[in-house]
Amino acid sequence: MAPGKIAQSASAARNDKPGPRSVSIGLIGLGTVGAGTVKVLLEHQRELERRLGCKLKLKTLCSRSIAQRDLSWLGQPVEITPDWKQVVRDPEIDIVIELVGKLPTARAIAQATLAAGKHLVTANKQLVAEHGMDLVERSRAAEVNLGIEACVAGGTPILHAIREGLAGEHFTAVYGILNGTTNYILTEMERRGCDYREALVEAQQKGYAEPDPTFDVEGYDARYKIAILAMICFGQPVAVERVSAEGITRIESVDFAYAHRLDHTIRLIAGARRRAEGSVEIFVRPLMIPRSAQLAAVTGALNGVLLVGNKGGNTMVTGRGAGGEPTGVAVLSDVVQIARAIVSGGSTTTPLGYTHWRPARIAASDENEVAAYLRLVVRDRPGILARVCAILARHHINIDSVLQEPAHSKEKLPFVMTLEPTREKYLARAVKEIARLPFMAQPPLLMPFSQLP
Ligand SMILES: NC(=O)c1ccc[n+]([C@@H]2O[C@H](COP(=O)([O-])OP(=O)(O)OC[C@H]3O[C@@H](n4cnc5c(N)ncnc54)[C@H](OP(=O)(O)O)[C@@H]3O)[C@@H](O)[C@H]2O)c1
């Protein structure tokens, strides 16, 4: 073979027709991710084309307010429209990138794109978590490809890693820090000892948190993402509403002080694990994790995912979970994969990782035995400890240790008990009773310890 020449691939050799000389893209939604994707595409266009061996053409941009926008930064002629249906109808467009955000519109665009026989790339986690199976069926029927890499942990290749790189593995669990906003807030509270409000305001000023942060701080965003990860890791569809979600709003800086005394830290962990009897446990909640745990090293707005396989052990992927350009890279990685399939006349692998599915039985997490951290804030007076201990004893809960940080007001005195492993439902009952004690200055905070590697 002549130097510099590469042997023709088997699929290309099978293909009589040469692949197309150009692949055309229509992009709908020019917000944070849309604009980031366009910037990365234009900046990396030559390199992407060298990877592909064909031209990659940004044919049309669509956004409701597109006519009012200054698009001089594009530096090349691109058609514009405020009407997404025009993009989906255009016979010259091969791949539609959907980045509009709102579910009903995103879903309508996705369905219309697949019905029109076009390939689809989306970054919409809600769309994929709630309607992913339907979209896969539609894309299969239309013989087109569906790209979803940007839906989980934005700029990291986590879905590709699970689906392709580790397709030979049997995953027993997946744990992630899947929301950069909450991780930024928690790790700022940890680093500086500031309170939740102050860290939230700073996250908003830096653009990491929305003006209404509920979706992130209550764990709803991470809930969609862990549902997608569980589907792809286990081949079992998970209904999002079956994923329990607890947010970070009740964590205080004093919890980090106690966590450190116990050589632990606090992270909002989204997790899914298979149980021996075949059910799946799936949750989003703040957990006490060892400071040596791999996920404890994920700080700031970063995301991290820890995959646990029964042969390869632990595999960790970490990186930028959000932001226009990092997420744009994930969107374009799907575009490259799909464009390669268009060029070779083949198809990409199935986006949710499996072709045959088993129904998931979701386990009730309150049957778990966990060791727990219990923080009580009380109006100090004699006999408090005796009354709390009596309730715990009545529920057969053993105390491991009692800790108290100095220099707090007697009217709002925090102290902590660490509790030996007990079923979560017994812990919940005991905490409910403790919450009713007359000297409680605020509701108790219960957080399980998790022995994450
Ligand atoms: N932001 C992130 O870092 C991130 C990371 C990973 C995944 N995602 C996902 O990526 C998607 C986009 O997020 P984003 O943050 O870029 O949203 P965004 O900033 O709110 O942008 C949404 C864009 O969609 C356009 N749009 C809305 N409805 C439309 C319609 N009917 N027709 C045409 N255009 C329409 C808006 O247009 P106008 O402004 O012209 O009205 C806007 O340009 C979401 O699904 C999100 O969950 C985001």
PDB file of C-alpha atoms and ligand atoms in Angstrom, residues 28-35 62-66 68-69 81-84 98-102 105-106 109 122-127 150-155 210 215 221 225 321-324 327 331, ligand 1:
ATOM      1  CA  ILE A  28     -32.972  24.844  16.324  1.00  0.00           C
ATOM      2  CA  GLY A  29     -32.536  26.875  19.538  1.00  0.00           C
ATOM      3  CA  LEU A  30     -29.796  29.462  19.705  1.00  0.00           C
ATOM      4  CA  GLY A  31     -29.461  29.905  23.468  1.00  0.00           C
ATOM      5  CA  THR A  32     -26.530  28.903  25.685  1.00  0.00           C
ATOM      6  CA  VAL A  33     -25.967  25.486  24.112  1.00  0.00           C
ATOM      7  CA  GLY A  34     -27.112  26.427  20.596  1.00  0.00           C
ATOM      8  CA  ALA A  35     -24.736  29.393  20.380  1.00  0.00           C
ATOM      9  CA  CYS A  62     -33.586  28.699  13.892  1.00  0.00           C
ATOM     10  CA  SER A  63     -34.595  30.652  16.965  1.00  0.00           C
ATOM     11  CA  ARG A  64     -37.768  32.584  17.727  1.00  0.00           C
ATOM     12  CA  SER A  65     -35.943  35.908  17.972  1.00  0.00           C
ATOM     13  CA  ILE A  66     -33.404  35.213  15.241  1.00  0.00           C
ATOM     14  CA  GLN A  68     -33.380  40.565  16.026  1.00  0.00           C
ATOM     15  CA  ARG A  69     -29.977  38.988  16.574  1.00  0.00           C
ATOM     16  CA  THR A  81     -35.751  31.246  10.286  1.00  0.00           C
ATOM     17  CA  PRO A  82     -37.907  31.660  13.398  1.00  0.00           C
ATOM     18  CA  ASP A  83     -40.018  28.656  12.318  1.00  0.00           C
ATOM     19  CA  TRP A  84     -38.609  25.258  13.297  1.00  0.00           C
ATOM     20  CA  GLU A  98     -32.751  20.343  18.781  1.00  0.00           C
ATOM     21  CA  LEU A  99     -31.704  22.737  21.574  1.00  0.00           C
ATOM     22  CA  VAL A 100     -34.874  24.627  22.497  1.00  0.00           C
ATOM     23  CA  GLY A 101     -35.229  23.466  26.113  1.00  0.00           C
ATOM     24  CA  LYS A 102     -38.993  23.416  26.697  1.00  0.00           C
ATOM     25  CA  THR A 105     -41.648  22.056  21.681  1.00  0.00           C
ATOM     26  CA  ALA A 106     -38.595  19.816  21.933  1.00  0.00           C
ATOM     27  CA  ILE A 109     -39.449  18.939  16.928  1.00  0.00           C
ATOM     28  CA  THR A 122     -30.827  16.555  21.236  1.00  0.00           C
ATOM     29  CA  ALA A 123     -29.425  17.812  24.547  1.00  0.00           C
ATOM     30  CA  ASN A 124     -32.797  17.622  26.278  1.00  0.00           C
ATOM     31  CA  LYS A 125     -32.508  15.289  29.304  1.00  0.00           C
ATOM     32  CA  GLN A 126     -36.199  15.533  30.150  1.00  0.00           C
ATOM     33  CA  LEU A 127     -37.166  14.560  26.614  1.00  0.00           C
ATOM     34  CA  ALA A 150     -25.168  16.063  25.667  1.00  0.00           C
ATOM     35  CA  CYS A 151     -28.090  15.059  27.905  1.00  0.00           C
ATOM     36  CA  VAL A 152     -25.944  13.792  30.800  1.00  0.00           C
ATOM     37  CA  ALA A 153     -22.785  15.396  32.191  1.00  0.00           C
ATOM     38  CA  GLY A 154     -22.613  17.857  29.249  1.00  0.00           C
ATOM     39  CA  GLY A 155     -19.039  17.952  28.046  1.00  0.00           C
ATOM     40  CA  GLU A 210     -30.789  30.160  37.356  1.00  0.00           C
ATOM     41  CA  PHE A 215     -34.882  22.640  39.323  1.00  0.00           C
ATOM     42  CA  ASP A 221     -32.304  17.988  37.098  1.00  0.00           C
ATOM     43  CA  LYS A 225     -29.913  12.306  34.306  1.00  0.00           C
ATOM     44  CA  GLY A 321     -21.152  19.129  32.954  1.00  0.00           C
ATOM     45  CA  ALA A 322     -22.685  22.228  31.416  1.00  0.00           C
ATOM     46  CA  GLY A 323     -21.941  25.467  29.601  1.00  0.00           C
ATOM     47  CA  GLY A 324     -22.416  26.360  25.952  1.00  0.00           C
ATOM     48  CA  THR A 327     -21.993  20.911  25.838  1.00  0.00           C
ATOM     49  CA  VAL A 331     -23.564  17.758  20.552  1.00  0.00           C
TER      50      VAL A 331
HETATM   51  N1  LIG B   1     -27.261  25.178  29.480  1.00  0.00           N
HETATM   52  C1  LIG B   1     -26.484  24.114  29.624  1.00  0.00           C
HETATM   53  O1  LIG B   1     -25.340  24.218  30.069  1.00  0.00           O
HETATM   54  C2  LIG B   1     -26.983  22.762  29.193  1.00  0.00           C
HETATM   55  C3  LIG B   1     -26.165  21.626  29.363  1.00  0.00           C
HETATM   56  C4  LIG B   1     -26.622  20.382  28.908  1.00  0.00           C
HETATM   57  C5  LIG B   1     -27.853  20.296  28.304  1.00  0.00           C
HETATM   58  N2  LIG B   1     -28.639  21.408  28.173  1.00  0.00           N
HETATM   59  C6  LIG B   1     -29.922  21.275  27.483  1.00  0.00           C
HETATM   60  O2  LIG B   1     -29.813  21.941  26.231  1.00  0.00           O
HETATM   61  C7  LIG B   1     -31.076  22.478  25.856  1.00  0.00           C
HETATM   62  C8  LIG B   1     -30.927  23.972  25.573  1.00  0.00           C
HETATM   63  O3  LIG B   1     -30.540  24.614  26.765  1.00  0.00           O
HETATM   64  P1  LIG B   1     -30.062  26.143  26.788  1.00  0.00           P
HETATM   65  O4  LIG B   1     -29.496  26.360  28.137  1.00  0.00           O
HETATM   66  O5  LIG B   1     -29.244  26.440  25.593  1.00  0.00           O
HETATM   67  O6  LIG B   1     -31.471  26.891  26.661  1.00  0.00           O
HETATM   68  P2  LIG B   1     -31.722  28.441  26.417  1.00  0.00           P
HETATM   69  O7  LIG B   1     -30.494  29.225  26.660  1.00  0.00           O
HETATM   70  O8  LIG B   1     -32.963  28.792  27.138  1.00  0.00           O
HETATM   71  O9  LIG B   1     -32.011  28.526  24.842  1.00  0.00           O
HETATM   72  C9  LIG B   1     -33.151  28.043  24.249  1.00  0.00           C
HETATM   73  C10 LIG B   1     -33.219  28.567  22.825  1.00  0.00           C
HETATM   74  O10 LIG B   1     -34.319  27.937  22.182  1.00  0.00           O
HETATM   75  C11 LIG B   1     -35.020  28.902  21.437  1.00  0.00           C
HETATM   76  N3  LIG B   1     -36.416  28.505  21.313  1.00  0.00           N
HETATM   77  C12 LIG B   1     -37.315  28.262  22.301  1.00  0.00           C
HETATM   78  N4  LIG B   1     -38.501  27.912  21.769  1.00  0.00           N
HETATM   79  C13 LIG B   1     -38.336  27.916  20.435  1.00  0.00           C
HETATM   80  C14 LIG B   1     -39.205  27.652  19.347  1.00  0.00           C
HETATM   81  N5  LIG B   1     -40.486  27.302  19.532  1.00  0.00           N
HETATM   82  N6  LIG B   1     -38.702  27.773  18.098  1.00  0.00           N
HETATM   83  C15 LIG B   1     -37.420  28.137  17.885  1.00  0.00           C
HETATM   84  N7  LIG B   1     -36.550  28.413  18.874  1.00  0.00           N
HETATM   85  C16 LIG B   1     -37.008  28.298  20.138  1.00  0.00           C
HETATM   86  C17 LIG B   1     -34.877  30.192  22.207  1.00  0.00           C
HETATM   87  O11 LIG B   1     -35.103  31.196  21.261  1.00  0.00           O
HETATM   88  P3  LIG B   1     -35.318  32.742  21.549  1.00  0.00           P
HETATM   89  O12 LIG B   1     -34.267  33.130  22.536  1.00  0.00           O
HETATM   90  O13 LIG B   1     -35.100  33.321  20.228  1.00  0.00           O
HETATM   91  O14 LIG B   1     -36.698  32.871  22.078  1.00  0.00           O
HETATM   92  C18 LIG B   1     -33.425  30.058  22.689  1.00  0.00           C
HETATM   93  O15 LIG B   1     -32.552  30.538  21.704  1.00  0.00           O
HETATM   94  C19 LIG B   1     -32.028  22.151  27.011  1.00  0.00           C
HETATM   95  O16 LIG B   1     -32.735  20.992  26.706  1.00  0.00           O
HETATM   96  C20 LIG B   1     -31.085  21.914  28.188  1.00  0.00           C
HETATM   97  O17 LIG B   1     -31.641  21.037  29.156  1.00  0.00           O
HETATM   98  C21 LIG B   1     -28.239  22.627  28.600  1.00  0.00           C
END
